PDB file of C-alpha atoms and ligand atoms in Angstrom:
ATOM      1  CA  UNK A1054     -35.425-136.624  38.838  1.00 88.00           C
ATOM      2  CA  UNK A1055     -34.538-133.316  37.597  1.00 96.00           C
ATOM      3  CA  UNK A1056     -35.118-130.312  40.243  1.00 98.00           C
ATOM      4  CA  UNK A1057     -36.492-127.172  39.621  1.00 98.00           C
ATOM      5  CA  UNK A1058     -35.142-124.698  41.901  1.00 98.00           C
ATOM      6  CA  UNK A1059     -35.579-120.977  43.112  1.00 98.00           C
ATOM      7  CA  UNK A1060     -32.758-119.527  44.668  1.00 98.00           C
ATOM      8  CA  UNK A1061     -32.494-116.095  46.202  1.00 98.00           C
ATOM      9  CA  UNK A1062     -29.066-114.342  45.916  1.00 98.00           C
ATOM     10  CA  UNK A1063     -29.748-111.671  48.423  1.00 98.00           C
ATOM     11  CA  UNK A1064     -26.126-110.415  47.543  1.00 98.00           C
ATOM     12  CA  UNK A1065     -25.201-107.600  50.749  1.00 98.00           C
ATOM     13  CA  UNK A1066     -28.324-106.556  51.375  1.00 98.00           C
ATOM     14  CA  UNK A1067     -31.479-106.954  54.347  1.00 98.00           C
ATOM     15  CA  UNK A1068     -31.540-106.685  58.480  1.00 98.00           C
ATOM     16  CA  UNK A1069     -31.567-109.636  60.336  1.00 98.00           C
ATOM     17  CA  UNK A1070     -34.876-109.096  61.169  1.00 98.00           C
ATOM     18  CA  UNK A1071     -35.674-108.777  57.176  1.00 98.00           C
ATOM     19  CA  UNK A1072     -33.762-111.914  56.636  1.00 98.00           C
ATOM     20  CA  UNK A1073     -35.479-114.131  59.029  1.00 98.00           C
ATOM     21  CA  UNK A1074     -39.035-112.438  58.175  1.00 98.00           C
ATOM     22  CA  UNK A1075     -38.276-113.612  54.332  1.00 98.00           C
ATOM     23  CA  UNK A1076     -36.941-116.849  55.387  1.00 98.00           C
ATOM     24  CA  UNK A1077     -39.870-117.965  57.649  1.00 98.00           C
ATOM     25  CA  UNK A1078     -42.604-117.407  54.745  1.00 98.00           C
ATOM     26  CA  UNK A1079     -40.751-119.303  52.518  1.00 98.00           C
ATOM     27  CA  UNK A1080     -40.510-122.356  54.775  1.00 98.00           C
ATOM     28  CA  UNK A1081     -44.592-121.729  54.755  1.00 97.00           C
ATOM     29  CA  UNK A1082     -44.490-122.522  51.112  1.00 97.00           C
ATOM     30  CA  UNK A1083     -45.796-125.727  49.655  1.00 96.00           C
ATOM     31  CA  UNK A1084     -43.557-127.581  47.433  1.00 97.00           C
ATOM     32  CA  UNK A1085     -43.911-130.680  44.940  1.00 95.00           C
ATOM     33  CA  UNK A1086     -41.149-133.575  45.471  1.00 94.00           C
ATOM     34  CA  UNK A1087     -38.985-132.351  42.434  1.00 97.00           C
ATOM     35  CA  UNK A1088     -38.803-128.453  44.131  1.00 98.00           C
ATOM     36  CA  UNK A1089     -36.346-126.436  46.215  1.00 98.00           C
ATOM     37  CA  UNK A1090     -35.900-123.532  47.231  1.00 98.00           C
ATOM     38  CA  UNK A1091     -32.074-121.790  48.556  1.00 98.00           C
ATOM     39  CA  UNK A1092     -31.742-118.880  49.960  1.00 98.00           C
ATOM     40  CA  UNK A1093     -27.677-117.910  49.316  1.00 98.00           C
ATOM     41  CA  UNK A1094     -27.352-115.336  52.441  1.00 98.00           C
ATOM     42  CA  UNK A1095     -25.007-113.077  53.949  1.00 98.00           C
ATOM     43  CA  UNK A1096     -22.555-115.310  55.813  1.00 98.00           C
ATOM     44  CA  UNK A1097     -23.613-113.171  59.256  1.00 98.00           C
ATOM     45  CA  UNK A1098     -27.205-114.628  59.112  1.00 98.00           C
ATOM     46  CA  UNK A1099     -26.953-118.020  57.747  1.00 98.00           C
ATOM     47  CA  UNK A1100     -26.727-119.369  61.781  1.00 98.00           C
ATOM     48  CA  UNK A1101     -29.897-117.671  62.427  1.00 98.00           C
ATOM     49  CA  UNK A1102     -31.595-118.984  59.851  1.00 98.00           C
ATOM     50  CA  UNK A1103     -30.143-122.670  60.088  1.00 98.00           C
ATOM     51  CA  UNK A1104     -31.864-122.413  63.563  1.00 98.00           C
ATOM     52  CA  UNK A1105     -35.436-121.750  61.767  1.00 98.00           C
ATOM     53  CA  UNK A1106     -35.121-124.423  58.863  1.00 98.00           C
ATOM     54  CA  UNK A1107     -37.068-127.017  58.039  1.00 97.00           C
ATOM     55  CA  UNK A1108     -36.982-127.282  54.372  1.00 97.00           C
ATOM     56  CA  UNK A1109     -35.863-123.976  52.599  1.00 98.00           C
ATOM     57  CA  UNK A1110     -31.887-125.065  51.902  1.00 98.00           C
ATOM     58  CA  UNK A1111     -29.326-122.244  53.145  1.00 98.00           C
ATOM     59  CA  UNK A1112     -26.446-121.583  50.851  1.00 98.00           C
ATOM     60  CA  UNK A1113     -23.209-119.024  51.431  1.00 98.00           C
ATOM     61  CA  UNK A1114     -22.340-116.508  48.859  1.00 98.00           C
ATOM     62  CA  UNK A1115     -19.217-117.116  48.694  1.00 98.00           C
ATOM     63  CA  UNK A1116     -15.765-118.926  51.153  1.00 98.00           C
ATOM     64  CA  UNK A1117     -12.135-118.736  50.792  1.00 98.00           C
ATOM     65  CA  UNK A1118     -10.960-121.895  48.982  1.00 98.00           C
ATOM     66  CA  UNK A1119      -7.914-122.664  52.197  1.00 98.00           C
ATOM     67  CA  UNK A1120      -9.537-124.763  55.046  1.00 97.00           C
ATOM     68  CA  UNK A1121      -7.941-122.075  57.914  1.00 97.00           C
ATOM     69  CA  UNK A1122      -5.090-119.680  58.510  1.00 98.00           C
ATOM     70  CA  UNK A1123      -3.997-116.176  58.660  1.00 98.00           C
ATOM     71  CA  UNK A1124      -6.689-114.539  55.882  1.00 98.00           C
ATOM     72  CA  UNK A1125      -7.972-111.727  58.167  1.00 98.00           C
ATOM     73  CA  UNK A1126     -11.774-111.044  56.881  1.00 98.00           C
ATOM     74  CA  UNK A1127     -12.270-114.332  54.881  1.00 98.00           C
ATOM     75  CA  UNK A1128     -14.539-116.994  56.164  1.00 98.00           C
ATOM     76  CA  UNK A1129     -13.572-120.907  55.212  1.00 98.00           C
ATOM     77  CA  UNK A1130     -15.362-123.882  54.172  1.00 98.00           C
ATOM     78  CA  UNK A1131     -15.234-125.420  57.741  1.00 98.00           C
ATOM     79  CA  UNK A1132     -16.736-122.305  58.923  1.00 98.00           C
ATOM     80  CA  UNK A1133     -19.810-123.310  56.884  1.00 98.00           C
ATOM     81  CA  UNK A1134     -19.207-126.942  57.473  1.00 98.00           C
ATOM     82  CA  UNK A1135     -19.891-126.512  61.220  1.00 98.00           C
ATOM     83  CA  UNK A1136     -22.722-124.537  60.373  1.00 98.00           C
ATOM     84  CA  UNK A1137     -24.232-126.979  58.480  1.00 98.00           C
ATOM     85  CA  UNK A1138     -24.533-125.086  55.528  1.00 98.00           C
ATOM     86  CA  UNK A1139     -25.613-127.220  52.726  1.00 97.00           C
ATOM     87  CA  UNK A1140     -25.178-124.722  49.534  1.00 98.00           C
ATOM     88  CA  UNK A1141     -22.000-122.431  47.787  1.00 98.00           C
ATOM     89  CA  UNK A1142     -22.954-119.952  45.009  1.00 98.00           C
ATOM     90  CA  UNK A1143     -19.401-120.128  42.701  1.00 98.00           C
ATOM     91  CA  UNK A1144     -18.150-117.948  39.846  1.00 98.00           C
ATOM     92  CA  UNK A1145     -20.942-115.224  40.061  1.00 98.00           C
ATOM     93  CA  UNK A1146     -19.922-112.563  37.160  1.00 98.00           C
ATOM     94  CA  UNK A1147     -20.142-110.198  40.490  1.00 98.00           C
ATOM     95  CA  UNK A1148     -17.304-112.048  42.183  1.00 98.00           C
ATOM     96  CA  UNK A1149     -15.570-112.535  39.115  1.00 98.00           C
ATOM     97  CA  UNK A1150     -15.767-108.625  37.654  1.00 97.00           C
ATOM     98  CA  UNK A1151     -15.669-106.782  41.496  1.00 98.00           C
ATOM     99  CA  UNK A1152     -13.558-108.762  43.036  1.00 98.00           C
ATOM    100  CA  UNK A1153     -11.236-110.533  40.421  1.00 98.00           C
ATOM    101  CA  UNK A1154     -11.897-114.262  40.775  1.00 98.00           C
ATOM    102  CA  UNK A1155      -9.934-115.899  37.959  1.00 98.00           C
ATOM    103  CA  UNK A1156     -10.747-119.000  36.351  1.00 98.00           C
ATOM    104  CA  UNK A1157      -8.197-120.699  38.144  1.00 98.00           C
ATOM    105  CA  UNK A1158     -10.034-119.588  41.335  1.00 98.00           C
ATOM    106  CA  UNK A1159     -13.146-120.625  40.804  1.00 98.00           C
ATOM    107  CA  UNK A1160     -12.082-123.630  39.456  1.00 98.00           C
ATOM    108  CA  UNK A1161     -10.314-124.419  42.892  1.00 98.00           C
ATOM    109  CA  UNK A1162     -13.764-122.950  44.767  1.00 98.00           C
ATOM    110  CA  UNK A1163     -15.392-125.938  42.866  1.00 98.00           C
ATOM    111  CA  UNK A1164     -12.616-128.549  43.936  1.00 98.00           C
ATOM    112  CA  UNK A1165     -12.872-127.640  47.633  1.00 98.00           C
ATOM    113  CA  UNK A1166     -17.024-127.418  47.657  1.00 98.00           C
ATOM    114  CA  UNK A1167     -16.734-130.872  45.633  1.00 98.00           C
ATOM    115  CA  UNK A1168     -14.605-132.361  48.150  1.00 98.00           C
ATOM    116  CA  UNK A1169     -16.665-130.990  51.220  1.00 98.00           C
ATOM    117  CA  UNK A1170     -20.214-132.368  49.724  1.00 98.00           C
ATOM    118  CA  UNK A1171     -21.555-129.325  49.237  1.00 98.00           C
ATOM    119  CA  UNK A1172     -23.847-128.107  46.531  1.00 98.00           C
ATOM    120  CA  UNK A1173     -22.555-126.024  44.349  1.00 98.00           C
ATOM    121  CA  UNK A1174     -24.653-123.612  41.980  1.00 98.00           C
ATOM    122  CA  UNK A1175     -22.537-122.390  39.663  1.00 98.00           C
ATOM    123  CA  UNK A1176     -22.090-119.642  37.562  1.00 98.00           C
ATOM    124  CA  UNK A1177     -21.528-118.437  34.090  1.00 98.00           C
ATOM    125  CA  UNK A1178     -22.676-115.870  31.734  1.00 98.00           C
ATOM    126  CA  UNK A1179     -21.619-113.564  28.853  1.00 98.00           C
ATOM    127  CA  UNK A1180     -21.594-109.728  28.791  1.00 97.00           C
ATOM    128  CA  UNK A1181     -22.898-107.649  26.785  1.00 97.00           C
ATOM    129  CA  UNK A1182     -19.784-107.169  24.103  1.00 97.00           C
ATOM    130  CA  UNK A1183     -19.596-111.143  23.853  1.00 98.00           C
ATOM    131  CA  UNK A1184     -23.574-111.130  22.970  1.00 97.00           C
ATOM    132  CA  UNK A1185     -23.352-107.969  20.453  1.00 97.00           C
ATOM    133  CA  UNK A1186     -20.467-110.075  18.497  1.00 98.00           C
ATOM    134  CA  UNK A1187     -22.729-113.413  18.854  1.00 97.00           C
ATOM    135  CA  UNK A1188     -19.420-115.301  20.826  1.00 98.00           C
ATOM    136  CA  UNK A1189     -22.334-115.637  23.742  1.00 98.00           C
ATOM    137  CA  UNK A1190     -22.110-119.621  23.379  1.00 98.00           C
ATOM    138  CA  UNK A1191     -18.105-120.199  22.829  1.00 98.00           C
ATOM    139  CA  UNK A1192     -17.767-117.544  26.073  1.00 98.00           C
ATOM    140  CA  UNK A1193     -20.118-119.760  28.081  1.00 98.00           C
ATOM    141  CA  UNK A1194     -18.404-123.155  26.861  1.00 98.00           C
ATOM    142  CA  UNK A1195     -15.381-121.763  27.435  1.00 98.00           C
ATOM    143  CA  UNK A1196     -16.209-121.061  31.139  1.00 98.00           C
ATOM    144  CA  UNK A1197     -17.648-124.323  31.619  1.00 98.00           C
ATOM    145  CA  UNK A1198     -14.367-125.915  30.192  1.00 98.00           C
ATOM    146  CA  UNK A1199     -11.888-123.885  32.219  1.00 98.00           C
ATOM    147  CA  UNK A1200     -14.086-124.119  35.379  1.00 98.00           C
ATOM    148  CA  UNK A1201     -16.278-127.158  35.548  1.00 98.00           C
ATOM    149  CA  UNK A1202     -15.329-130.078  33.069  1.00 98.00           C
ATOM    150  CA  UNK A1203     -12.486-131.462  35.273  1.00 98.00           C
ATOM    151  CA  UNK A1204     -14.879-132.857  37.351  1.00 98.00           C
ATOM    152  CA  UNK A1205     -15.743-136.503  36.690  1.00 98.00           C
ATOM    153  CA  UNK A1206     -18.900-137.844  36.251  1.00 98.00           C
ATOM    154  CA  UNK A1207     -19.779-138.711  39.966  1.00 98.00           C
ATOM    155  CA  UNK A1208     -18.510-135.170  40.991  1.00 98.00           C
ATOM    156  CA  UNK A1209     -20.631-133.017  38.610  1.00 98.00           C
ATOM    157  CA  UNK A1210     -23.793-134.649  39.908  1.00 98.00           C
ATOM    158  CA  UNK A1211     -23.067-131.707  42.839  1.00 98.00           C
ATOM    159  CA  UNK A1212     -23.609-128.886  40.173  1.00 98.00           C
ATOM    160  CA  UNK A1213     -26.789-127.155  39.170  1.00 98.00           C
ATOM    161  CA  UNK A1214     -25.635-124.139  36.571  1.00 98.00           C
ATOM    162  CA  UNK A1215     -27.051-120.618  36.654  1.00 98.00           C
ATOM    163  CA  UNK A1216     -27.060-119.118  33.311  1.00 98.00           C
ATOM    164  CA  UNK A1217     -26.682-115.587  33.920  1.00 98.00           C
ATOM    165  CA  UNK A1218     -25.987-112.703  30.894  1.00 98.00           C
ATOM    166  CA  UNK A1219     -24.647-110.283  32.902  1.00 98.00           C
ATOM    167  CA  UNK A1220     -26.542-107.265  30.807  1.00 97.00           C
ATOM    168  CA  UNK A1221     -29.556-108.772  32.406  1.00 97.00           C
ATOM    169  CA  UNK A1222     -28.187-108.956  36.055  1.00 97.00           C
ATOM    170  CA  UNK A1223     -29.876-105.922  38.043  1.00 95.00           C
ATOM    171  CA  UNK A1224     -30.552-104.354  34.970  1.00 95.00           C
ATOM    172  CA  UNK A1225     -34.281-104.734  34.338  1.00 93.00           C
ATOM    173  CA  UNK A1226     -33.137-106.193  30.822  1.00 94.00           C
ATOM    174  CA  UNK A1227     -34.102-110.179  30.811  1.00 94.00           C
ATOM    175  CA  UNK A1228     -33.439-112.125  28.187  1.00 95.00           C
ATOM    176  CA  UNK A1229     -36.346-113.240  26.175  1.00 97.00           C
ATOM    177  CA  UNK A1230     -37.378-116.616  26.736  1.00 97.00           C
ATOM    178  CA  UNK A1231     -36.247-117.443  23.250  1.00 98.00           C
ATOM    179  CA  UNK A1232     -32.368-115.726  24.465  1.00 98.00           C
ATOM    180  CA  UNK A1233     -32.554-117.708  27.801  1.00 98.00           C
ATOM    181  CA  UNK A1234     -34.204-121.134  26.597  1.00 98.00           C
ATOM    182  CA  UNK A1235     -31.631-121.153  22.951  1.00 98.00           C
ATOM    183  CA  UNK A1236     -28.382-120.908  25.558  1.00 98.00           C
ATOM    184  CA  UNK A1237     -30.077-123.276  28.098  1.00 98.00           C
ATOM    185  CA  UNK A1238     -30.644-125.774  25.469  1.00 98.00           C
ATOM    186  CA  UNK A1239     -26.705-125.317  24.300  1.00 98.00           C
ATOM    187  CA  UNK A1240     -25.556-125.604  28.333  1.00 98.00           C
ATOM    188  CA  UNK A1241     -27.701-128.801  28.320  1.00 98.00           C
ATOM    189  CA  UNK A1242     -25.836-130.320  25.186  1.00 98.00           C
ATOM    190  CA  UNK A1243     -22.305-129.088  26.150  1.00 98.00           C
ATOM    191  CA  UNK A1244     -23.227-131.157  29.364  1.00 98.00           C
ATOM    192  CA  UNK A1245     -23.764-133.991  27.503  1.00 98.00           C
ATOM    193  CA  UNK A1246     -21.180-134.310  24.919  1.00 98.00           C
ATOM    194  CA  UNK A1247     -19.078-133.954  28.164  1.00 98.00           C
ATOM    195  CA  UNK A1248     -21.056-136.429  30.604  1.00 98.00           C
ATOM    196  CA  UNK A1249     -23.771-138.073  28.587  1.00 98.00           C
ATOM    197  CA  UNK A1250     -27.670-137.935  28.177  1.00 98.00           C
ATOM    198  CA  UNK A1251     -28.338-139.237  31.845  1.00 98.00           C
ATOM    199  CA  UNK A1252     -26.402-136.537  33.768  1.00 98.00           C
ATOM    200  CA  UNK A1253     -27.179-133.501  31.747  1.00 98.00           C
ATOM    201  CA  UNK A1254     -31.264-134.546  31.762  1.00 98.00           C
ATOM    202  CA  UNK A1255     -30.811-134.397  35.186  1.00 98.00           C
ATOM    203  CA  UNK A1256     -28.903-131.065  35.425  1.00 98.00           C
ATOM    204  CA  UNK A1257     -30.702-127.935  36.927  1.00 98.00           C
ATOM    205  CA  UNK A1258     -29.724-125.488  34.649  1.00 98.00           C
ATOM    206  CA  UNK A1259     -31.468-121.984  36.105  1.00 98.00           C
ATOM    207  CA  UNK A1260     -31.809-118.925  34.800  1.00 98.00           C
ATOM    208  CA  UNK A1261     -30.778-115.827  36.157  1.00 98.00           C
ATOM    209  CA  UNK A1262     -30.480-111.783  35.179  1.00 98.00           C
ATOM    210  CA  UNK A1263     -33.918-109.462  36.071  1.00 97.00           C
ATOM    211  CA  UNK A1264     -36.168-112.111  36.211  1.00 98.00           C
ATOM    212  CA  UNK A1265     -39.302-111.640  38.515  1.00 97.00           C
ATOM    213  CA  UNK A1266     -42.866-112.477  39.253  1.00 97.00           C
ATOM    214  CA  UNK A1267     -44.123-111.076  35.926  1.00 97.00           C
ATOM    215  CA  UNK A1268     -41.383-112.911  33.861  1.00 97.00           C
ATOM    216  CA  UNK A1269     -40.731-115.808  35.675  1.00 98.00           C
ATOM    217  CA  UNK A1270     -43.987-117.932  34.311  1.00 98.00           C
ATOM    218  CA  UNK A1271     -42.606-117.645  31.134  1.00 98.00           C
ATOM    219  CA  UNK A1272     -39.321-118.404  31.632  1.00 98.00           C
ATOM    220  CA  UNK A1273     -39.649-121.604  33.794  1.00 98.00           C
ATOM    221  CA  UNK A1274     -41.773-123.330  31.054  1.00 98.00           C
ATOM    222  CA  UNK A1275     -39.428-123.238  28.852  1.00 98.00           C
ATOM    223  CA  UNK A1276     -37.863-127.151  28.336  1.00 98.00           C
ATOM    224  CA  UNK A1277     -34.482-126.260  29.224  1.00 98.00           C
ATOM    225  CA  UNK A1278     -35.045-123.734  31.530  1.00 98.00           C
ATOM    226  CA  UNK A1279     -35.983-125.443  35.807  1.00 98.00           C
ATOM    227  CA  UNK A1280     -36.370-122.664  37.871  1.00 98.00           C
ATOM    228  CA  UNK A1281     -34.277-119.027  38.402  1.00 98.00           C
ATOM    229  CA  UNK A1282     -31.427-117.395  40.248  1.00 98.00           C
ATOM    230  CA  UNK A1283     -33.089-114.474  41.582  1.00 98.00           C
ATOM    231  CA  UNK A1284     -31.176-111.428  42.968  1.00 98.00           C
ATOM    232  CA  UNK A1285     -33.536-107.889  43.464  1.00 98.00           C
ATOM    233  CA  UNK A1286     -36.551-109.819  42.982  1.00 98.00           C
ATOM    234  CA  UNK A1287     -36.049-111.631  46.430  1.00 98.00           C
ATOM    235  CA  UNK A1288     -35.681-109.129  48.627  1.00 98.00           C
ATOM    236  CA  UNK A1289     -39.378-109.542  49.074  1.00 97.00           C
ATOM    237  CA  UNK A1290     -41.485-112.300  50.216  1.00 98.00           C
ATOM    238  CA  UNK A1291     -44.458-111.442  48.642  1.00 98.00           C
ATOM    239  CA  UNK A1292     -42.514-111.043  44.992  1.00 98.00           C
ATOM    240  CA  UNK A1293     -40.542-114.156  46.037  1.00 98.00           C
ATOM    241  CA  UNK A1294     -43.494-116.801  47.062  1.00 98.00           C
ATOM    242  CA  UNK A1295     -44.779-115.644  43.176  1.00 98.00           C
ATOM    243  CA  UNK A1296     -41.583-116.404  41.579  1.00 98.00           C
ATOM    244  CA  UNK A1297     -41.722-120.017  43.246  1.00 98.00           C
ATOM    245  CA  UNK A1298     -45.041-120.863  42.190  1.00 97.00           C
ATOM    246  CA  UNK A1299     -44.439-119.917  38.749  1.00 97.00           C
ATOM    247  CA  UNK A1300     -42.151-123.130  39.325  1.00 96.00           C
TER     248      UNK A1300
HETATM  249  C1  PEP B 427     -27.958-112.239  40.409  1.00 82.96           C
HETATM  250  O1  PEP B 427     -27.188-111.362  40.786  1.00 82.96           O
HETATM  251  O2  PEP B 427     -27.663-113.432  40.533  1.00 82.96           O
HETATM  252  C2  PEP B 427     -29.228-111.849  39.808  1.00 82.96           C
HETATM  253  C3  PEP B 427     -29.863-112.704  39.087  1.00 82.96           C
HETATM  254  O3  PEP B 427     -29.631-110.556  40.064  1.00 82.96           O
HETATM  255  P1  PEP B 427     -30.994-109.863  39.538  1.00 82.96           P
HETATM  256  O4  PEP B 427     -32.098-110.849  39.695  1.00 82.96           O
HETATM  257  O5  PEP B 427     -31.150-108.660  40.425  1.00 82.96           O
HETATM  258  O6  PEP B 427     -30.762-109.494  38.105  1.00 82.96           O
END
């Protein structure tokens, strides 16, 4: 059964108190069978809130791809291994336009969350000089090629896909539903000339960039489109618990 998903990407932002106040109201939310909800935290409170969990998935923002050694700063997958984190967010355009992460990264990222059991939401997006020359859906199948497509058809099964344009991340500028459903319908068929009709119908392909509680109803009923990566629009509950019943 497909899911349909809200995650938060709270990026480097809240107090721990602010974390775990979020967190607990969101476990207080009803879901149906096919929903979920991850909240992708700030590695230094993802033990507190594994402590309060019952259903609300935690995810990490982000790992170095080596199991251990001398990376002074970086934090491993074992790290969130022995945490018991269940979630990675990979190839955000943030991660790959601050801070550099190359295809050949990410792609790596993927291999090591793969291997580990992880989930993995991943990723990918054009900006805004790819959509003004219309290249939006080669730049998106390109990054699903150079990332993602290595996997086989056992390992993509780990994958939901956030479909991000990066001119609508933080920028108040969402992409119409007809913008967000027309490249979610081409993710959906890229997946399945790839894998076939059974694993792409049961992708998660979420949308990401601006989206809120006054958007988000229209967005998640589009066919294509089950359920939003949400970055500003999480940082409170109240705004939050909306988004997810828009689900
Ligand atoms: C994001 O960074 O993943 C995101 C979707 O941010 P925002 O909702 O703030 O545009």
């Amino acid at each position: 059964m497909r899911k349909n998903i809200v995650a938060a990407n709270w990026k480097m932002n809240l107090t721990k108190k602010e974390a775990l106040s979020i967190f607990e109201q969101l476990e207080e939310v009803q879901l149906k069978d096919n929903q979920e909800i991850i909240v992708f935290s700030p590695y230094v409170f993802l033990d507190a809130l594994k402590q309060k969990q019952k259903k609300v998935k935690v995810g990490a923002q982000n790992f170095h791809p080596a199991p251990h050694g001398a990376y002074t700063g970086k934090v491993s997958i074992n790290h969130l291994l022995d945490l018991e984190v269940e979630c990675v967010l990979i190839g955000h355009s943030e991660r790959r336009m601050l801070f550099n992460e190359s295809d050949e990264l990410i792609k790596t990222k993927i291999d090591v969350a793969v291997e580990n059991k992880l989930e993995i939401v991943f990723c990918c997006g054009e900006p805004i000089d790819i959509r003004n020359k219309s290249s939006h859906c080669s730049y998106v199948l390109q990054q699903m090629e150079a990332n993602l497509f290595h996997l086989d058809h056992e390992q993509i099964k780990q994958i939901s896909i956030a479909y991000e344009p990066v001119w609508a991340i933080g920028t108040g500028k969402t992409a119409t539903t007809e913008q967000a459903e027309n490249m979610h319908r081409f993710i959906r068929m890229c997946v399945e000339q790839r894998y076939g009709f059974e694993i792409s119908n049961e992708m998660s392909i979420l949308y990401g960039g601006s989206c809120n509680a006054t958007n988000s109803s229209e967005l998640f009923a589009c066919e294509n489109i089950d359920g939003g990566l949400i970055g500003g629009a999480s940082l409170k509950a109240e705004e939050l618990c909306k988004i997810i019943s828009s689900l």
